[in-house]
Amino acid sequence: MDNLTDNRADIRDFLASRRAKLQPEQVGLPAGNRRRVPGLRREEVAGLAGVSPEWYSRLEKGNISGVSDDVLLSVSRALQLSDEECQYLFELARAARPMRRAPSRRKEVGVAAPVQWLLDSITMSAAFLLNGCLDVVASNSLARALHAPMFASDTTSEHGNANFARFHFLEAASREFYVDWEAGAAATAALLRAEAGRAPNDRGLRALVGELSTLSPEFRTLWASHDIRFRHEGIKRLRHPVVGDLELTYQPLTLPIFPQAVHRLSVYTAEPGTTHEERIKLLASWAASGVAEAAESSS
């Protein structure tokens, strides 16, 4: 696993992986027949970026501290990075600059009552807050009912909170629950990789990545690909143990709860007039009855 407190390995592997993905013909260069490895050579990237081969070689070894934004942008264009990949490279450069802090644990703060009221007021959509490590910080009753296999998992009970990454990679039941398990696994690893670029000194994130890398071969492979994703939205297909197959749209919204704690609000919604909406209504009713029974048993 990468050492997240020294991100030179992240920089090296990210740039090398992107160079390997870019074929000569994509940038107007002859393919040739004597290439020992796929993708562009370092000197070719240097020429496209307008820097010396020696300078680019130094950059790809992880020596990115002090590099100007203009040069990073030129390298991003030469490697044809996506907007997200370009942002990730800038995050890596920012983390490598002097005056970096020692590894610290991200400060988690309690969710303010009005935020929980907001979640609870959403009755026909599953809504929850996630931190950068993909821990569930807060949720409404439908979210807990929708993700019942995760909340009931040993990965939740052993750590005291539900975590999407642990459930996805370390719980066998997730392969039945997520219809598109492979796509979800790739997105989950990419979200954590992006978070590692933003917060390379966070000890909680380091511990999570270390745990997943040790216990999950699939995660190790995906982590090594250096794919990143800052947002995750679209269609989620689930096989729920109570209401059956569900196809839901999901949208994230970033909430700056505290200067050092940013939470992402995710909302899962069924398309109106579909069988999936009917099943969500049934699940909401099931969740409401469970809440009522719990209230009665505690009185």
Coordinates of C-alpha atoms in Angstrom, one line a residue:
M1 CA 0.0 0.0 0.0
D2 CA 1.1 3.6 -0.6
N3 CA 2.4 5.7 2.3
L4 CA -0.2 8.4 2.5
T5 CA 2.1 10.6 4.6
D6 CA 4.6 10.9 1.8
N7 CA 2.7 11.2 -1.5
R8 CA 5.7 10.9 -3.9
A9 CA 4.7 7.3 -4.6
D10 CA 1.2 8.5 -5.4
I11 CA 2.5 11.1 -7.8
R12 CA 4.9 8.7 -9.5
D13 CA 2.3 6.0 -10.0
F14 CA -0.5 8.3 -11.0
L15 CA 1.6 10.1 -13.7
A16 CA 3.1 6.8 -15.0
S17 CA -0.3 5.1 -15.1
R18 CA -1.8 8.0 -17.2
R19 CA 1.2 8.0 -19.5
A20 CA 0.8 4.3 -20.1
K21 CA -2.8 4.8 -21.1
L22 CA -2.1 7.4 -23.7
Q23 CA -1.2 5.9 -27.1
P24 CA 1.2 7.8 -29.5
E25 CA -1.4 8.1 -32.3
Q26 CA -3.8 9.9 -29.9
V27 CA -1.3 12.8 -29.7
G28 CA -0.2 12.7 -33.4
L29 CA 3.0 10.7 -32.8
P30 CA 4.0 7.6 -34.9
A31 CA 3.4 4.4 -33.0
G32 CA 6.8 2.8 -34.0
N33 CA 7.6 -0.8 -33.5
R34 CA 10.3 -0.7 -30.8
R35 CA 8.2 0.3 -27.8
R36 CA 9.0 -1.9 -24.8
V37 CA 6.0 -0.7 -22.7
P38 CA 2.6 0.6 -23.7
G39 CA 1.8 4.3 -23.9
L40 CA 4.0 7.3 -24.3
R41 CA 7.7 7.6 -23.4
R42 CA 8.7 10.2 -20.8
E43 CA 10.5 12.3 -23.3
E44 CA 7.4 12.4 -25.5
V45 CA 5.3 13.7 -22.6
A46 CA 8.0 16.3 -21.9
G47 CA 7.9 17.5 -25.5
L48 CA 4.1 17.8 -25.5
A49 CA 4.2 19.7 -22.1
G50 CA 7.0 22.0 -23.2
V51 CA 9.5 21.0 -20.5
S52 CA 12.8 19.2 -20.6
P53 CA 12.9 15.4 -20.4
E54 CA 15.1 15.6 -17.3
W55 CA 12.6 17.9 -15.7
Y56 CA 9.6 15.7 -16.5
S57 CA 11.5 12.6 -15.3
R58 CA 12.1 14.4 -12.0
L59 CA 8.4 15.2 -11.8
E60 CA 7.4 11.7 -12.4
K61 CA 9.6 10.5 -9.6
G62 CA 7.4 12.4 -7.3
N63 CA 9.4 15.6 -6.9
I64 CA 6.4 17.9 -7.4
S65 CA 6.9 20.4 -4.5
G66 CA 7.4 23.9 -5.9
V67 CA 6.1 23.2 -9.4
S68 CA 4.0 26.0 -10.7
D69 CA 0.3 25.6 -11.5
D70 CA 1.0 26.6 -15.2
V71 CA 3.5 23.7 -15.5
L72 CA 1.1 21.3 -13.9
L73 CA -1.6 22.4 -16.3
S74 CA 0.7 21.9 -19.2
V75 CA 1.5 18.3 -18.0
S76 CA -2.3 17.7 -17.5
R77 CA -3.0 18.7 -21.1
A78 CA -0.1 16.7 -22.4
L79 CA -1.5 13.6 -20.7
Q80 CA -5.0 14.5 -21.7
L81 CA -6.2 14.2 -18.1
S82 CA -9.9 14.6 -17.4
D83 CA -11.1 17.5 -15.2
E84 CA -11.2 15.2 -12.2
E85 CA -7.7 13.8 -12.9
C86 CA -6.4 17.3 -13.3
Q87 CA -7.9 18.4 -10.0
Y88 CA -6.4 15.3 -8.3
L89 CA -2.9 16.2 -9.6
F90 CA -3.3 19.7 -8.2
E91 CA -4.4 18.2 -4.9
L92 CA -1.3 15.9 -4.9
A93 CA 0.9 19.0 -5.6
R94 CA -0.7 21.0 -2.8
A95 CA -0.2 18.2 -0.3
A96 CA 3.5 17.9 -1.3
R97 CA 4.3 21.5 -0.6
P98 CA 6.2 22.6 2.5
M99 CA 4.5 23.3 5.9
R100 CA 2.6 20.1 5.8
R101 CA 1.2 18.8 9.0
A102 CA 2.0 15.6 10.7
P103 CA -0.5 12.7 10.2
S104 CA -3.7 13.5 12.1
R105 CA -7.1 12.1 12.7
R106 CA -9.9 13.9 10.9
K107 CA -12.0 15.7 13.5
E108 CA -15.6 14.4 13.3
V109 CA -18.3 16.5 14.7
G110 CA -21.9 15.6 15.6
V111 CA -24.6 16.3 13.1
A112 CA -26.6 19.4 14.1
A113 CA -30.2 18.7 15.0
P114 CA -31.6 20.7 12.1
V115 CA -29.6 18.6 9.7
Q116 CA -31.0 15.4 11.2
W117 CA -34.5 16.9 11.0
L118 CA -33.9 17.6 7.3
L119 CA -33.0 13.9 6.8
D120 CA -36.0 12.7 8.8
S121 CA -38.4 14.9 6.8
I122 CA -37.4 13.1 3.6
T123 CA -39.9 10.3 3.7
M124 CA -39.9 8.9 0.1
S125 CA -36.2 8.9 -0.5
A126 CA -33.3 7.3 1.3
A127 CA -31.0 10.1 2.5
F128 CA -27.7 9.9 4.4
L129 CA -24.5 11.8 5.1
L130 CA -21.1 10.4 4.4
N131 CA -17.7 11.6 5.3
G132 CA -14.6 11.3 3.2
C133 CA -13.9 7.8 4.5
L134 CA -17.4 6.8 3.4
D135 CA -18.6 6.3 7.0
V136 CA -22.4 6.9 7.4
V137 CA -22.5 9.9 9.7
A138 CA -26.3 10.3 9.7
S139 CA -29.3 8.8 7.9
N140 CA -33.1 8.7 7.8
S141 CA -35.1 5.6 8.5
L142 CA -35.6 4.7 4.8
A143 CA -31.8 4.9 4.2
R144 CA -31.3 2.4 7.1
A145 CA -34.1 0.2 5.7
L146 CA -32.7 0.3 2.2
H147 CA -29.2 -0.6 3.3
A148 CA -30.4 -3.0 6.0
P149 CA -27.7 -5.6 5.0
M150 CA -25.0 -3.1 5.5
F151 CA -26.3 -1.9 8.9
A152 CA -26.7 -5.5 10.0
S153 CA -23.2 -6.5 8.8
D154 CA -20.3 -7.5 11.0
T155 CA -18.3 -4.7 9.2
T156 CA -20.7 -2.2 10.9
S157 CA -21.0 -3.8 14.4
E158 CA -17.2 -4.4 14.7
H159 CA -16.4 -0.7 14.0
G160 CA -19.4 1.0 15.6
N161 CA -20.6 2.6 12.4
A162 CA -21.6 1.6 8.9
N163 CA -19.0 2.2 6.2
F164 CA -19.7 1.7 2.5
A165 CA -16.2 0.7 1.6
R166 CA -15.9 -2.0 4.3
F167 CA -19.3 -3.4 3.4
H168 CA -18.6 -3.5 -0.3
F169 CA -15.2 -5.2 -0.1
L170 CA -15.2 -7.1 3.1
E171 CA -18.8 -8.4 3.4
A172 CA -19.8 -11.4 1.1
A173 CA -23.5 -10.3 1.3
S174 CA -22.6 -7.1 -0.7
R175 CA -22.1 -9.2 -3.9
E176 CA -25.8 -10.2 -3.7
F177 CA -27.0 -6.8 -2.6
Y178 CA -25.3 -4.8 -5.3
V179 CA -26.4 -6.0 -8.7
D180 CA -23.5 -4.1 -10.4
W181 CA -20.9 -5.0 -7.7
E182 CA -17.8 -4.5 -9.9
A183 CA -18.8 -1.1 -11.0
G184 CA -19.6 -0.1 -7.5
A185 CA -16.3 -1.4 -6.3
A186 CA -14.4 0.6 -8.8
A187 CA -16.3 3.8 -7.9
T188 CA -15.8 3.2 -4.2
A189 CA -12.0 2.8 -4.6
A190 CA -11.9 5.8 -6.9
L191 CA -13.7 8.0 -4.3
L192 CA -11.2 6.9 -1.6
R193 CA -8.3 7.5 -3.9
A194 CA -9.6 11.1 -4.5
E195 CA -10.0 11.6 -0.8
A196 CA -6.4 10.4 -0.3
G197 CA -5.2 13.2 -2.6
R198 CA -7.2 15.8 -0.6
A199 CA -6.3 14.5 2.8
P200 CA -3.0 12.4 2.6
N201 CA -2.2 12.9 6.3
D202 CA -5.5 11.6 7.7
R203 CA -4.8 8.6 9.9
G204 CA -8.4 7.3 9.8
L205 CA -8.2 7.2 6.0
R206 CA -4.8 5.6 6.1
A207 CA -6.1 2.9 8.5
L208 CA -9.1 2.2 6.3
V209 CA -7.0 1.9 3.1
G210 CA -4.5 -0.4 4.9
E211 CA -7.3 -2.6 6.2
L212 CA -9.0 -2.9 2.8
S213 CA -5.6 -3.5 1.0
T214 CA -4.8 -6.3 3.4
L215 CA -8.1 -8.1 3.3
S216 CA -9.4 -7.5 -0.2
P217 CA -7.5 -8.5 -3.4
E218 CA -10.1 -6.7 -5.4
F219 CA -9.5 -3.4 -3.5
R220 CA -5.7 -3.8 -3.9
T221 CA -6.1 -4.1 -7.7
L222 CA -8.4 -1.1 -7.9
W223 CA -6.3 1.0 -5.6
A224 CA -3.2 0.3 -7.8
S225 CA -5.1 1.6 -10.9
H226 CA -5.0 5.1 -9.5
D227 CA -8.5 5.9 -10.9
I228 CA -10.1 8.8 -9.1
R229 CA -13.6 10.1 -8.7
F230 CA -14.8 13.2 -6.8
R231 CA -18.5 12.6 -7.4
H232 CA -20.6 9.5 -7.7
E233 CA -24.0 9.7 -9.1
G234 CA -26.3 7.9 -11.5
I235 CA -28.3 4.7 -11.3
K236 CA -28.0 2.2 -8.4
R237 CA -29.4 -1.3 -8.8
L238 CA -30.0 -3.2 -5.5
R239 CA -31.4 -6.6 -4.7
H240 CA -33.2 -5.9 -1.4
P241 CA -34.0 -8.9 0.9
V242 CA -37.5 -7.6 1.7
V243 CA -38.8 -5.8 -1.4
G244 CA -36.7 -7.4 -4.2
D245 CA -34.9 -5.6 -7.0
L246 CA -34.7 -1.8 -7.0
E247 CA -33.4 0.7 -9.5
L248 CA -32.8 4.1 -8.0
T249 CA -31.2 7.3 -9.0
Y250 CA -28.8 8.9 -6.6
Q251 CA -27.3 12.4 -6.3
P252 CA -24.6 13.7 -4.0
L253 CA -24.5 17.2 -2.4
T254 CA -21.5 18.4 -0.4
L255 CA -22.3 20.0 3.0
P256 CA -19.4 22.0 4.7
I257 CA -20.5 21.0 8.2
F258 CA -17.2 22.2 9.8
P259 CA -13.9 23.7 8.5
Q260 CA -12.2 20.3 8.7
A261 CA -15.2 18.0 8.2
V262 CA -17.0 17.9 4.9
H263 CA -20.0 15.6 4.6
R264 CA -21.7 14.5 1.4
L265 CA -25.5 14.2 1.4
S266 CA -26.6 11.4 -0.9
V267 CA -30.3 10.8 -1.8
Y268 CA -31.6 7.7 -3.4
T269 CA -34.9 8.2 -5.3
A270 CA -37.2 5.9 -7.4
E271 CA -38.6 7.2 -10.7
P272 CA -42.3 8.1 -10.2
G273 CA -44.9 5.7 -11.6
T274 CA -42.6 2.7 -11.7
T275 CA -42.6 -0.6 -9.9
H276 CA -39.5 0.7 -8.1
E277 CA -41.5 3.6 -6.6
E278 CA -44.1 1.1 -5.4
R279 CA -41.3 -1.0 -3.8
I280 CA -39.8 2.1 -2.1
K281 CA -43.2 2.9 -0.7
L282 CA -43.5 -0.6 0.6
L283 CA -40.0 -0.3 2.1
A284 CA -40.9 3.0 3.7
S285 CA -44.0 1.5 5.3
W286 CA -41.9 -1.4 6.5
A287 CA -39.3 1.0 8.0
A288 CA -42.0 3.1 9.7
S289 CA -43.6 0.0 11.3
G290 CA -40.2 -1.0 12.6
V291 CA -39.7 2.4 14.2
A292 CA -43.1 2.2 15.8
E293 CA -42.4 -1.3 17.1
A294 CA -39.1 -0.1 18.6
A295 CA -40.8 2.9 20.3
E296 CA -43.5 0.6 21.8
S297 CA -41.0 -1.9 23.1
S298 CA -38.9 0.8 24.8
S299 CA -41.9 2.4 26.5

